[in-house]
Amino acid sequence: MIGSEGKGISPLVKKQCDYMVKLPMLGEISSLNASVACAILLYEILNKREPLQ
């Protein structure tokens, strides 16, 4: 589940989630498109499982 930065995920949906993660936002970028945020998260998961040589 990818939530929006405004209202986020409803409490009922949040209750069904196993994990909650946040992407730290540094610099002048204040928000990310949901698909971009998902891509960053998936890249990090893959990189932790199989680091690039």
Coordinates of C-alpha atoms in Angstrom, one line a residue:
M1 CA 0.0 0.0 0.0
I2 CA 1.4 3.4 -1.0
G3 CA -0.2 6.3 0.9
S4 CA -0.4 10.0 0.0
E5 CA 1.5 12.6 2.0
G6 CA -1.6 14.5 2.7
K7 CA -4.2 12.3 4.3
G8 CA -2.0 9.2 4.1
I9 CA -3.5 5.8 4.7
S10 CA -6.8 5.4 6.5
P11 CA -6.6 3.9 10.0
L12 CA -8.6 0.8 8.9
V13 CA -6.1 0.1 6.0
K14 CA -3.1 0.9 8.3
K15 CA -4.3 -1.7 10.8
Q16 CA -4.0 -4.4 8.1
C17 CA -0.4 -3.5 7.2
D18 CA 2.5 -5.6 8.5
Y19 CA 5.1 -2.8 8.2
M20 CA 5.2 0.9 7.8
V21 CA 8.1 2.7 6.2
K22 CA 8.9 6.3 5.4
L23 CA 11.4 7.8 2.9
P24 CA 13.5 10.5 4.4
M25 CA 13.1 13.8 2.4
L26 CA 16.3 15.9 2.3
G27 CA 17.1 19.0 0.5
E28 CA 14.5 21.0 -1.5
I29 CA 12.4 18.1 -2.6
S30 CA 9.2 18.2 -0.5
S31 CA 7.2 15.3 -2.0
L32 CA 7.4 12.4 -4.5
N33 CA 4.9 10.9 -6.9
A34 CA 3.6 7.6 -5.5
S35 CA 5.2 5.6 -8.4
V36 CA 8.6 7.3 -7.8
A37 CA 8.4 6.6 -4.1
C38 CA 7.6 2.9 -4.8
A39 CA 10.4 2.6 -7.3
I40 CA 12.9 4.0 -4.7
L41 CA 11.7 1.6 -2.1
L42 CA 11.8 -1.4 -4.4
Y43 CA 15.4 -0.4 -5.5
E44 CA 16.5 -0.3 -1.9
I45 CA 15.0 -3.7 -1.1
L46 CA 16.7 -5.3 -4.1
N47 CA 20.0 -3.5 -3.3
K48 CA 19.9 -4.9 0.2
R49 CA 19.2 -8.4 -1.0
E50 CA 21.6 -8.4 -3.9
P51 CA 24.1 -5.5 -3.8
L52 CA 25.6 -4.4 -7.0
Q53 CA 29.2 -5.5 -7.5

